[in-house]
Amino acid sequence: MATVQRGRRTTRLEGDGAVVFLVGMRVNRVRAVRRWAPVAAAMPRMLAELGRDPALGLLGARTWVSGRTVMVVQYWRSVELLHAYAAAHDAEHLPAWRAFNRAARAGDGSVGVFHETYLATPGTTETIYVDMPGTGLAAATGSVPVSSRTDRAVQRLAGSADPLEHA
């Protein structure tokens, strides 16, 4: 069981921050197992590969299932490393993506895929964790106790004290 970090905590992004990457699939036709099973099997292989080599840039990942949709929330060190992995000829992603595209063009819409990429840079994110184990961005980048300078959401989002406090 994960260790609960007592009290109020937040993340403090430094440097270029991190990249939040949501990637997933939706099973549109449950009985078309031959269409969606290869898509479902590709992600665990990619996550295992990324986990074996931290230099590839993945900071952490968590898989979520909701009905027919499976989504992996990934945290990356940089968008450049994310794109490098996606385009690497010697990695799991590119062959899986090409196979999906071939099947999708010839397919019947049995499975859908999606991804979204967000740049989380200092001053553009706001996080709070109360009596939680490392979760989300905090699990990927670490967390710090909330201070008087990060007590309110507007302060955490700005990355410094609320400018209205000094007006």
CSV table of N, CA and C in Angstrom, one decimal:
chain,number,residue,atom,x,y,z
A,1,MET,N,0.8,-1.2,0.0
A,1,MET,CA,0.0,0.0,0.0
A,1,MET,C,0.9,1.2,0.0
A,2,ALA,N,0.5,2.2,-0.7
A,2,ALA,CA,1.3,3.5,-0.9
A,2,ALA,C,1.3,4.3,0.5
A,3,THR,N,2.3,4.9,0.7
A,3,THR,CA,2.5,5.7,2.0
A,3,THR,C,1.7,7.0,1.8
A,4,VAL,N,0.9,7.3,2.8
A,4,VAL,CA,0.1,8.6,2.8
A,4,VAL,C,1.0,9.7,3.2
A,5,GLN,N,1.1,10.7,2.5
A,5,GLN,CA,1.8,11.9,2.9
A,5,GLN,C,0.9,12.8,3.6
A,6,ARG,N,1.0,13.0,4.9
A,6,ARG,CA,0.1,13.7,5.7
A,6,ARG,C,0.2,15.2,5.5
A,7,GLY,N,-1.0,15.9,5.6
A,7,GLY,CA,-1.0,17.3,5.4
A,7,GLY,C,-1.3,17.8,4.0
A,8,ARG,N,-1.2,19.1,3.8
A,8,ARG,CA,-1.5,19.7,2.5
A,8,ARG,C,-0.2,19.8,1.7
A,9,ARG,N,-0.2,19.3,0.5
A,9,ARG,CA,1.0,19.3,-0.3
A,9,ARG,C,0.7,19.8,-1.7
A,10,THR,N,1.7,20.2,-2.4
A,10,THR,CA,1.5,20.7,-3.8
A,10,THR,C,2.7,20.3,-4.6
A,11,THR,N,2.7,20.5,-5.9
A,11,THR,CA,3.8,20.2,-6.7
A,11,THR,C,4.5,21.6,-7.0
A,12,ARG,N,5.8,21.5,-7.2
A,12,ARG,CA,6.6,22.7,-7.6
A,12,ARG,C,7.4,22.3,-8.8
A,13,LEU,N,6.9,22.7,-10.0
A,13,LEU,CA,7.5,22.4,-11.2
A,13,LEU,C,8.7,23.3,-11.4
A,14,GLU,N,9.8,22.8,-11.9
A,14,GLU,CA,11.0,23.5,-12.1
A,14,GLU,C,11.5,23.4,-13.5
A,15,GLY,N,12.3,24.2,-14.0
A,15,GLY,CA,12.9,24.1,-15.3
A,15,GLY,C,11.8,24.2,-16.4
A,16,ASP,N,11.8,23.2,-17.3
A,16,ASP,CA,10.8,23.2,-18.3
A,16,ASP,C,9.5,22.6,-17.9
A,17,GLY,N,9.4,22.1,-16.6
A,17,GLY,CA,8.2,21.5,-16.1
A,17,GLY,C,8.0,20.0,-16.6
A,18,ALA,N,6.9,19.7,-17.0
A,18,ALA,CA,6.6,18.3,-17.4
A,18,ALA,C,5.5,18.3,-18.5
A,19,VAL,N,5.3,17.2,-19.1
A,19,VAL,CA,4.3,17.0,-20.1
A,19,VAL,C,3.2,16.0,-19.6
A,20,VAL,N,2.0,16.4,-19.7
A,20,VAL,CA,0.9,15.5,-19.4
A,20,VAL,C,0.3,14.9,-20.7
A,21,PHE,N,0.4,13.6,-20.8
A,21,PHE,CA,-0.1,13.0,-22.1
A,21,PHE,C,-1.2,12.0,-21.8
A,22,LEU,N,-2.3,12.2,-22.3
A,22,LEU,CA,-3.5,11.3,-22.1
A,22,LEU,C,-3.6,10.5,-23.4
A,23,VAL,N,-3.6,9.2,-23.3
A,23,VAL,CA,-3.7,8.3,-24.5
A,23,VAL,C,-4.6,7.2,-24.1
A,24,GLY,N,-5.5,6.8,-25.1
A,24,GLY,CA,-6.4,5.8,-24.8
A,24,GLY,C,-7.1,5.2,-26.0
A,25,MET,N,-8.0,4.3,-25.7
A,25,MET,CA,-8.8,3.6,-26.7
A,25,MET,C,-10.2,3.4,-26.2
A,26,ARG,N,-11.1,3.3,-27.1
A,26,ARG,CA,-12.5,2.9,-26.8
A,26,ARG,C,-12.9,1.8,-27.7
A,27,VAL,N,-13.4,0.7,-27.0
A,27,VAL,CA,-14.0,-0.4,-27.7
A,27,VAL,C,-15.4,0.0,-28.2
A,28,ASN,N,-15.5,0.1,-29.5
A,28,ASN,CA,-16.8,0.5,-30.1
A,28,ASN,C,-17.7,-0.7,-30.4
A,29,ARG,N,-17.1,-1.8,-30.7
A,29,ARG,CA,-17.8,-3.1,-30.9
A,29,ARG,C,-17.2,-4.2,-30.1
A,30,VAL,N,-17.8,-4.5,-29.0
A,30,VAL,CA,-17.3,-5.4,-28.0
A,30,VAL,C,-16.9,-6.8,-28.6
A,31,ARG,N,-17.8,-7.3,-29.5
A,31,ARG,CA,-17.6,-8.6,-30.0
A,31,ARG,C,-16.5,-8.7,-31.1
A,32,ALA,N,-15.9,-7.6,-31.5
A,32,ALA,CA,-14.9,-7.5,-32.5
A,32,ALA,C,-13.5,-7.6,-31.8
A,33,VAL,N,-13.3,-8.6,-31.0
A,33,VAL,CA,-12.1,-8.8,-30.2
A,33,VAL,C,-10.8,-8.7,-31.1
A,34,ARG,N,-10.9,-9.4,-32.3
A,34,ARG,CA,-9.7,-9.4,-33.1
A,34,ARG,C,-9.3,-8.0,-33.5
A,35,ARG,N,-10.2,-7.0,-33.5
A,35,ARG,CA,-9.9,-5.6,-33.9
A,35,ARG,C,-9.3,-4.8,-32.8
A,36,TRP,N,-9.9,-5.0,-31.6
A,36,TRP,CA,-9.4,-4.1,-30.5
A,36,TRP,C,-8.4,-4.8,-29.6
A,37,ALA,N,-8.3,-6.1,-29.6
A,37,ALA,CA,-7.3,-6.8,-28.7
A,37,ALA,C,-5.8,-6.4,-29.0
A,38,PRO,N,-5.4,-6.3,-30.3
A,38,PRO,CA,-4.0,-5.8,-30.5
A,38,PRO,C,-3.8,-4.4,-30.1
A,39,VAL,N,-4.8,-3.5,-30.1
A,39,VAL,CA,-4.6,-2.2,-29.6
A,39,VAL,C,-4.4,-2.2,-28.1
A,40,ALA,N,-5.3,-3.0,-27.5
A,40,ALA,CA,-5.2,-3.1,-26.0
A,40,ALA,C,-3.9,-3.7,-25.5
A,41,ALA,N,-3.3,-4.6,-26.3
A,41,ALA,CA,-2.1,-5.3,-25.9
A,41,ALA,C,-0.8,-4.5,-26.2
A,42,ALA,N,-0.9,-3.5,-27.0
A,42,ALA,CA,0.2,-2.7,-27.3
A,42,ALA,C,0.7,-1.8,-26.2
A,43,MET,N,-0.3,-1.2,-25.5
A,43,MET,CA,0.1,-0.2,-24.4
A,43,MET,C,0.9,-0.8,-23.3
A,44,PRO,N,0.6,-2.0,-22.8
A,44,PRO,CA,1.4,-2.6,-21.7
A,44,PRO,C,2.8,-2.8,-22.2
A,45,ARG,N,3.0,-3.2,-23.4
A,45,ARG,CA,4.4,-3.4,-23.9
A,45,ARG,C,5.1,-2.1,-24.0
A,46,MET,N,4.5,-1.0,-24.4
A,46,MET,CA,5.1,0.3,-24.4
A,46,MET,C,5.5,0.8,-23.0
A,47,LEU,N,4.6,0.6,-22.1
A,47,LEU,CA,4.8,1.1,-20.7
A,47,LEU,C,6.0,0.3,-20.1
A,48,ALA,N,6.0,-1.0,-20.4
A,48,ALA,CA,7.1,-1.8,-19.9
A,48,ALA,C,8.5,-1.4,-20.4
A,49,GLU,N,8.5,-1.1,-21.7
A,49,GLU,CA,9.7,-0.6,-22.4
A,49,GLU,C,10.1,0.7,-21.8
A,50,LEU,N,9.2,1.6,-21.6
A,50,LEU,CA,9.5,2.9,-21.0
A,50,LEU,C,9.9,2.8,-19.6
A,51,GLY,N,9.4,1.9,-18.8
A,51,GLY,CA,9.8,1.7,-17.5
A,51,GLY,C,11.2,1.1,-17.3
A,52,ARG,N,11.6,0.4,-18.3
A,52,ARG,CA,13.0,-0.2,-18.2
A,52,ARG,C,14.0,0.8,-18.5
A,53,ASP,N,13.7,1.9,-19.2
A,53,ASP,CA,14.7,2.9,-19.6
A,53,ASP,C,14.3,4.3,-19.2
A,54,PRO,N,14.5,4.8,-18.0
A,54,PRO,CA,14.1,6.2,-17.6
A,54,PRO,C,14.7,7.3,-18.6
A,55,ALA,N,15.8,7.0,-19.3
A,55,ALA,CA,16.3,8.0,-20.2
A,55,ALA,C,15.3,8.4,-21.3
A,56,LEU,N,14.4,7.5,-21.6
A,56,LEU,CA,13.4,7.8,-22.6
A,56,LEU,C,12.4,8.9,-22.2
A,57,GLY,N,12.3,9.2,-20.9
A,57,GLY,CA,11.6,10.4,-20.5
A,57,GLY,C,10.3,10.2,-19.8
A,58,LEU,N,9.8,9.0,-19.7
A,58,LEU,CA,8.5,8.8,-19.0
A,58,LEU,C,8.8,8.9,-17.5
A,59,LEU,N,8.1,9.9,-16.8
A,59,LEU,CA,8.2,10.1,-15.4
A,59,LEU,C,7.3,9.2,-14.6
A,60,GLY,N,6.1,8.9,-15.1
A,60,GLY,CA,5.1,8.0,-14.5
A,60,GLY,C,3.9,7.9,-15.3
A,61,ALA,N,3.1,6.9,-15.0
A,61,ALA,CA,1.9,6.6,-15.7
A,61,ALA,C,0.8,5.9,-14.8
A,62,ARG,N,-0.4,6.1,-15.2
A,62,ARG,CA,-1.5,5.5,-14.4
A,62,ARG,C,-2.6,5.1,-15.4
A,63,THR,N,-3.1,3.9,-15.4
A,63,THR,CA,-4.2,3.5,-16.3
A,63,THR,C,-5.5,3.6,-15.6
A,64,TRP,N,-6.5,4.1,-16.4
A,64,TRP,CA,-7.9,4.2,-15.9
A,64,TRP,C,-8.8,3.6,-16.9
A,65,VAL,N,-9.8,2.9,-16.3
A,65,VAL,CA,-10.8,2.2,-17.1
A,65,VAL,C,-12.2,2.8,-16.7
A,66,SER,N,-13.0,3.2,-17.8
A,66,SER,CA,-14.3,3.7,-17.6
A,66,SER,C,-15.2,3.1,-18.7
A,67,GLY,N,-16.0,2.2,-18.4
A,67,GLY,CA,-16.9,1.5,-19.4
A,67,GLY,C,-16.0,0.9,-20.5
A,68,ARG,N,-16.2,1.3,-21.7
A,68,ARG,CA,-15.5,0.8,-22.8
A,68,ARG,C,-14.2,1.5,-23.1
A,69,THR,N,-13.9,2.5,-22.3
A,69,THR,CA,-12.7,3.3,-22.6
A,69,THR,C,-11.6,3.0,-21.6
A,70,VAL,N,-10.4,2.8,-22.1
A,70,VAL,CA,-9.2,2.7,-21.3
A,70,VAL,C,-8.3,3.9,-21.6
A,71,MET,N,-7.8,4.6,-20.6
A,71,MET,CA,-7.0,5.7,-20.8
A,71,MET,C,-5.7,5.6,-19.9
A,72,VAL,N,-4.6,6.0,-20.4
A,72,VAL,CA,-3.4,6.0,-19.6
A,72,VAL,C,-3.0,7.5,-19.5
A,73,VAL,N,-2.8,8.0,-18.3
A,73,VAL,CA,-2.3,9.3,-18.0
A,73,VAL,C,-0.8,9.1,-17.8
A,74,GLN,N,-0.1,9.8,-18.7
A,74,GLN,CA,1.4,9.7,-18.6
A,74,GLN,C,2.0,11.1,-18.3
A,75,TYR,N,3.1,11.1,-17.6
A,75,TYR,CA,3.8,12.3,-17.3
A,75,TYR,C,5.2,12.1,-17.9
A,76,TRP,N,5.6,13.1,-18.7
A,76,TRP,CA,6.9,13.0,-19.4
A,76,TRP,C,7.8,14.2,-19.0
A,77,ARG,N,9.1,14.0,-19.1
A,77,ARG,CA,10.1,15.0,-18.8
A,77,ARG,C,10.0,16.2,-19.8
A,78,SER,N,9.7,15.9,-21.1
A,78,SER,CA,9.7,16.9,-22.1
A,78,SER,C,8.9,16.4,-23.3
A,79,VAL,N,8.3,17.4,-24.0
A,79,VAL,CA,7.6,17.1,-25.2
A,79,VAL,C,8.6,16.5,-26.3
A,80,GLU,N,9.8,16.9,-26.3
A,80,GLU,CA,10.8,16.4,-27.2
A,80,GLU,C,11.0,14.9,-27.0
A,81,LEU,N,11.1,14.5,-25.7
A,81,LEU,CA,11.3,13.1,-25.5
A,81,LEU,C,10.1,12.3,-25.8
A,82,LEU,N,8.9,12.8,-25.6
A,82,LEU,CA,7.7,12.2,-26.0
A,82,LEU,C,7.6,11.9,-27.5
A,83,HIS,N,7.9,13.0,-28.2
A,83,HIS,CA,7.9,12.9,-29.7
A,83,HIS,C,9.0,12.0,-30.2
A,84,ALA,N,10.2,12.0,-29.6
A,84,ALA,CA,11.3,11.1,-30.0
A,84,ALA,C,10.9,9.6,-29.8
A,85,TYR,N,10.2,9.3,-28.7
A,85,TYR,CA,9.8,7.9,-28.4
A,85,TYR,C,8.7,7.6,-29.5
A,86,ALA,N,7.8,8.5,-29.7
A,86,ALA,CA,6.7,8.2,-30.7
A,86,ALA,C,7.3,7.8,-32.1
A,87,ALA,N,8.4,8.5,-32.5
A,87,ALA,CA,8.9,8.3,-33.8
A,87,ALA,C,10.1,7.3,-33.9
A,88,ALA,N,10.5,6.7,-32.8
A,88,ALA,CA,11.7,5.9,-32.7
A,88,ALA,C,11.4,4.5,-33.5
A,89,HIS,N,12.2,4.2,-34.4
A,89,HIS,CA,12.0,3.0,-35.2
A,89,HIS,C,12.3,1.8,-34.5
A,90,ASP,N,13.1,1.9,-33.4
A,90,ASP,CA,13.5,0.7,-32.6
A,90,ASP,C,12.7,0.6,-31.3
A,91,ALA,N,11.6,1.3,-31.2
A,91,ALA,CA,10.8,1.2,-30.0
A,91,ALA,C,9.4,0.6,-30.3
A,92,GLU,N,8.6,0.2,-29.3
A,92,GLU,CA,7.4,-0.4,-29.4
A,92,GLU,C,6.3,0.4,-30.1
A,93,HIS,N,6.3,1.7,-29.9
A,93,HIS,CA,5.2,2.6,-30.4
A,93,HIS,C,5.0,2.6,-31.9
A,94,LEU,N,6.0,2.9,-32.6
A,94,LEU,CA,5.8,3.1,-34.1
A,94,LEU,C,5.2,1.9,-34.8
A,95,PRO,N,5.7,0.7,-34.5
A,95,PRO,CA,5.1,-0.5,-35.2
A,95,PRO,C,3.6,-0.7,-34.8
A,96,ALA,N,3.3,-0.4,-33.5
A,96,ALA,CA,2.0,-0.5,-33.0
A,96,ALA,C,1.1,0.5,-33.7
A,97,TRP,N,1.6,1.7,-33.8
A,97,TRP,CA,0.8,2.8,-34.4
A,97,TRP,C,0.5,2.5,-35.9
A,98,ARG,N,1.6,2.1,-36.6
A,98,ARG,CA,1.4,1.7,-38.0
A,98,ARG,C,0.4,0.6,-38.2
A,99,ALA,N,0.4,-0.4,-37.4
A,99,ALA,CA,-0.5,-1.6,-37.4
A,99,ALA,C,-1.9,-1.1,-37.2
A,100,PHE,N,-2.1,-0.2,-36.2
A,100,PHE,CA,-3.4,0.3,-35.9
A,100,PHE,C,-3.9,1.1,-37.1
A,101,ASN,N,-3.1,1.9,-37.7
A,101,ASN,CA,-3.6,2.7,-38.8
A,101,ASN,C,-4.0,1.9,-40.0
A,102,ARG,N,-3.2,0.8,-40.3
A,102,ARG,CA,-3.6,-0.1,-41.4
A,102,ARG,C,-4.9,-0.7,-41.1
A,103,ALA,N,-5.1,-1.2,-39.9
A,103,ALA,CA,-6.3,-1.9,-39.5
A,103,ALA,C,-7.5,-0.9,-39.5
A,104,ALA,N,-7.3,0.3,-39.1
A,104,ALA,CA,-8.3,1.3,-39.0
A,104,ALA,C,-8.8,1.7,-40.4
A,105,ARG,N,-7.9,1.8,-41.3
A,105,ARG,CA,-8.3,2.1,-42.7
A,105,ARG,C,-9.1,1.0,-43.3
A,106,ALA,N,-8.8,-0.2,-43.0
A,106,ALA,CA,-9.5,-1.4,-43.5
A,106,ALA,C,-10.6,-1.8,-42.6
A,107,GLY,N,-10.7,-1.2,-41.5
A,107,GLY,CA,-11.7,-1.7,-40.4
A,107,GLY,C,-13.1,-1.1,-40.5
A,108,ASP,N,-13.8,-1.4,-39.5
A,108,ASP,CA,-15.2,-1.0,-39.4
A,108,ASP,C,-15.5,-0.1,-38.2
A,109,GLY,N,-14.5,0.5,-37.7
A,109,GLY,CA,-14.7,1.4,-36.5
A,109,GLY,C,-14.9,0.7,-35.2
A,110,SER,N,-14.4,-0.6,-35.1
A,110,SER,CA,-14.6,-1.4,-33.9
A,110,SER,C,-13.9,-0.8,-32.7
A,111,VAL,N,-12.8,-0.1,-33.0
A,111,VAL,CA,-12.0,0.5,-31.9
A,111,VAL,C,-11.6,1.9,-32.3
A,112,GLY,N,-11.6,2.8,-31.3
A,112,GLY,CA,-11.1,4.1,-31.6
A,112,GLY,C,-9.9,4.4,-30.6
A,113,VAL,N,-9.1,5.3,-31.0
A,113,VAL,CA,-8.0,5.8,-30.2
A,113,VAL,C,-8.0,7.3,-30.1
A,114,PHE,N,-7.3,7.8,-29.0
A,114,PHE,CA,-7.2,9.2,-28.9
A,114,PHE,C,-5.9,9.5,-28.1
A,115,HIS,N,-5.5,10.8,-28.2
A,115,HIS,CA,-4.5,11.3,-27.3
A,115,HIS,C,-4.6,12.8,-27.2
A,116,GLU,N,-4.1,13.3,-26.1
A,116,GLU,CA,-4.1,14.7,-25.8
A,116,GLU,C,-2.8,15.0,-25.1
A,117,THR,N,-2.1,16.1,-25.5
A,117,THR,CA,-0.9,16.5,-24.9
A,117,THR,C,-1.0,17.9,-24.3
A,118,TYR,N,-0.5,18.0,-23.0
A,118,TYR,CA,-0.6,19.3,-22.3
A,118,TYR,C,0.8,19.6,-21.7
A,119,LEU,N,1.3,20.8,-21.9
A,119,LEU,CA,2.5,21.2,-21.4
A,119,LEU,C,2.3,21.8,-20.0
A,120,ALA,N,2.9,21.3,-19.0
A,120,ALA,CA,2.7,21.7,-17.6
A,120,ALA,C,4.0,22.4,-17.2
A,121,THR,N,4.0,23.7,-17.3
A,121,THR,CA,5.2,24.5,-17.1
A,121,THR,C,5.0,25.3,-15.8
A,122,PRO,N,6.1,25.7,-15.1
A,122,PRO,CA,6.0,26.5,-13.9
A,122,PRO,C,5.0,27.7,-14.1
A,123,GLY,N,4.1,27.9,-13.2
A,123,GLY,CA,3.1,29.0,-13.3
A,123,GLY,C,1.9,28.7,-14.1
A,124,THR,N,1.8,27.5,-14.6
A,124,THR,CA,0.6,27.1,-15.4
A,124,THR,C,-0.2,26.0,-14.9
A,125,THR,N,0.2,25.5,-13.7
A,125,THR,CA,-0.5,24.4,-13.1
A,125,THR,C,-0.9,24.7,-11.7
A,126,GLU,N,-1.9,24.0,-11.2
A,126,GLU,CA,-2.3,24.2,-9.8
A,126,GLU,C,-2.6,22.8,-9.3
A,127,THR,N,-2.0,22.4,-8.2
A,127,THR,CA,-2.3,21.1,-7.6
A,127,THR,C,-2.4,21.2,-6.1
A,128,ILE,N,-3.2,20.3,-5.5
A,128,ILE,CA,-3.3,20.2,-4.1
A,128,ILE,C,-3.6,18.7,-3.7
A,129,TYR,N,-2.9,18.3,-2.7
A,129,TYR,CA,-3.1,16.9,-2.3
A,129,TYR,C,-3.2,16.9,-0.8
A,130,VAL,N,-4.2,16.4,-0.2
A,130,VAL,CA,-4.4,16.4,1.3
A,130,VAL,C,-4.5,15.0,1.7
A,131,ASP,N,-3.5,14.6,2.6
A,131,ASP,CA,-3.4,13.3,3.2
A,131,ASP,C,-3.6,12.2,2.1
A,132,MET,N,-2.7,12.3,1.0
A,132,MET,CA,-2.7,11.4,-0.1
A,132,MET,C,-1.3,10.8,-0.3
A,133,PRO,N,-1.3,9.6,-0.8
A,133,PRO,CA,0.0,9.1,-1.3
A,133,PRO,C,0.3,9.9,-2.6
A,134,GLY,N,1.6,9.7,-3.1
A,134,GLY,CA,1.9,10.4,-4.3
A,134,GLY,C,1.0,10.0,-5.4
A,135,THR,N,0.3,11.0,-6.0
A,135,THR,CA,-0.8,10.8,-7.0
A,135,THR,C,-0.6,11.8,-8.1
A,136,GLY,N,-0.9,11.4,-9.3
A,136,GLY,CA,-0.9,12.3,-10.5
A,136,GLY,C,0.5,12.9,-10.7
A,137,LEU,N,0.4,14.2,-10.9
A,137,LEU,CA,1.7,15.0,-11.2
A,137,LEU,C,2.6,14.9,-10.0
A,138,ALA,N,2.1,14.8,-8.8
A,138,ALA,CA,3.0,14.7,-7.6
A,138,ALA,C,3.7,13.4,-7.6
A,139,ALA,N,3.1,12.3,-8.0
A,139,ALA,CA,3.8,11.0,-8.1
A,139,ALA,C,4.9,11.0,-9.1
A,140,ALA,N,4.7,11.8,-10.2
A,140,ALA,CA,5.7,11.9,-11.3
A,140,ALA,C,6.8,12.8,-11.0
A,141,THR,N,6.5,14.0,-10.3
A,141,THR,CA,7.6,15.0,-10.2
A,141,THR,C,7.9,15.3,-8.7
A,142,GLY,N,7.2,14.7,-7.8
A,142,GLY,CA,7.4,15.0,-6.4
A,142,GLY,C,6.5,16.1,-5.9
A,143,SER,N,6.4,16.3,-4.5
A,143,SER,CA,5.6,17.3,-3.9
A,143,SER,C,6.3,17.9,-2.8
A,144,VAL,N,5.8,19.1,-2.4
A,144,VAL,CA,6.3,19.8,-1.3
A,144,VAL,C,5.1,20.3,-0.4
A,145,PRO,N,5.4,20.5,0.9
A,145,PRO,CA,4.3,21.0,1.8
A,145,PRO,C,3.8,22.3,1.3
A,146,VAL,N,2.5,22.6,1.5
A,146,VAL,CA,2.0,23.9,1.2
A,146,VAL,C,2.5,24.9,2.2
A,147,SER,N,2.9,26.1,1.7
A,147,SER,CA,3.4,27.1,2.6
A,147,SER,C,2.5,28.3,2.6
A,148,SER,N,2.9,29.3,3.3
A,148,SER,CA,2.0,30.6,3.3
A,148,SER,C,2.0,31.2,1.9
A,149,ARG,N,3.1,30.9,1.1
A,149,ARG,CA,3.1,31.5,-0.3
A,149,ARG,C,2.4,30.6,-1.3
A,150,THR,N,2.0,29.4,-0.9
A,150,THR,CA,1.2,28.5,-1.8
A,150,THR,C,-0.1,28.0,-1.1
A,151,ASP,N,-0.6,28.8,-0.2
A,151,ASP,CA,-1.8,28.4,0.5
A,151,ASP,C,-3.1,28.4,-0.3
A,152,ARG,N,-3.2,29.3,-1.2
A,152,ARG,CA,-4.4,29.4,-2.0
A,152,ARG,C,-4.1,28.9,-3.4
A,153,ALA,N,-5.2,28.5,-4.1
A,153,ALA,CA,-5.1,28.0,-5.5
A,153,ALA,C,-4.5,29.0,-6.4
A,154,VAL,N,-4.9,30.3,-6.3
A,154,VAL,CA,-4.4,31.3,-7.2
A,154,VAL,C,-2.9,31.5,-7.0
A,155,GLN,N,-2.4,31.4,-5.8
A,155,GLN,CA,-1.0,31.5,-5.5
A,155,GLN,C,-0.2,30.3,-6.1
A,156,ARG,N,-0.8,29.1,-6.0
A,156,ARG,CA,-0.1,27.9,-6.6
A,156,ARG,C,-0.1,28.0,-8.1
A,157,LEU,N,-1.1,28.5,-8.7
A,157,LEU,CA,-1.2,28.7,-10.1
A,157,LEU,C,-0.2,29.7,-10.6
A,158,ALA,N,0.0,30.8,-9.9
A,158,ALA,CA,0.9,31.8,-10.3
A,158,ALA,C,2.3,31.5,-10.0
A,159,GLY,N,2.5,30.5,-9.1
A,159,GLY,CA,3.9,30.1,-8.8
A,159,GLY,C,4.5,31.0,-7.8
A,160,SER,N,3.8,32.0,-7.3
A,160,SER,CA,4.3,32.9,-6.3
A,160,SER,C,3.1,33.4,-5.5
A,161,ALA,N,3.4,34.3,-4.6
A,161,ALA,CA,2.3,34.9,-3.7
A,161,ALA,C,1.3,35.6,-4.6
A,162,ASP,N,0.1,35.6,-4.1
A,162,ASP,CA,-1.0,36.3,-4.8
A,162,ASP,C,-0.7,37.8,-4.9
A,163,PRO,N,-0.7,38.3,-6.2
A,163,PRO,CA,-0.4,39.7,-6.3
A,163,PRO,C,-1.4,40.6,-5.6
A,164,LEU,N,-2.6,40.2,-5.4
A,164,LEU,CA,-3.6,41.0,-4.8
A,164,LEU,C,-3.3,41.2,-3.3
A,165,GLU,N,-2.5,40.2,-2.7
A,165,GLU,CA,-2.2,40.4,-1.3
A,165,GLU,C,-1.3,41.6,-1.0
A,166,HIS,N,-0.6,42.1,-2.0
A,166,HIS,CA,0.3,43.2,-1.9
A,166,HIS,C,-0.3,44.5,-2.4
A,167,ALA,N,-1.5,44.4,-2.9
A,167,ALA,CA,-2.1,45.7,-3.5
A,167,ALA,C,-2.5,46.6,-2.4
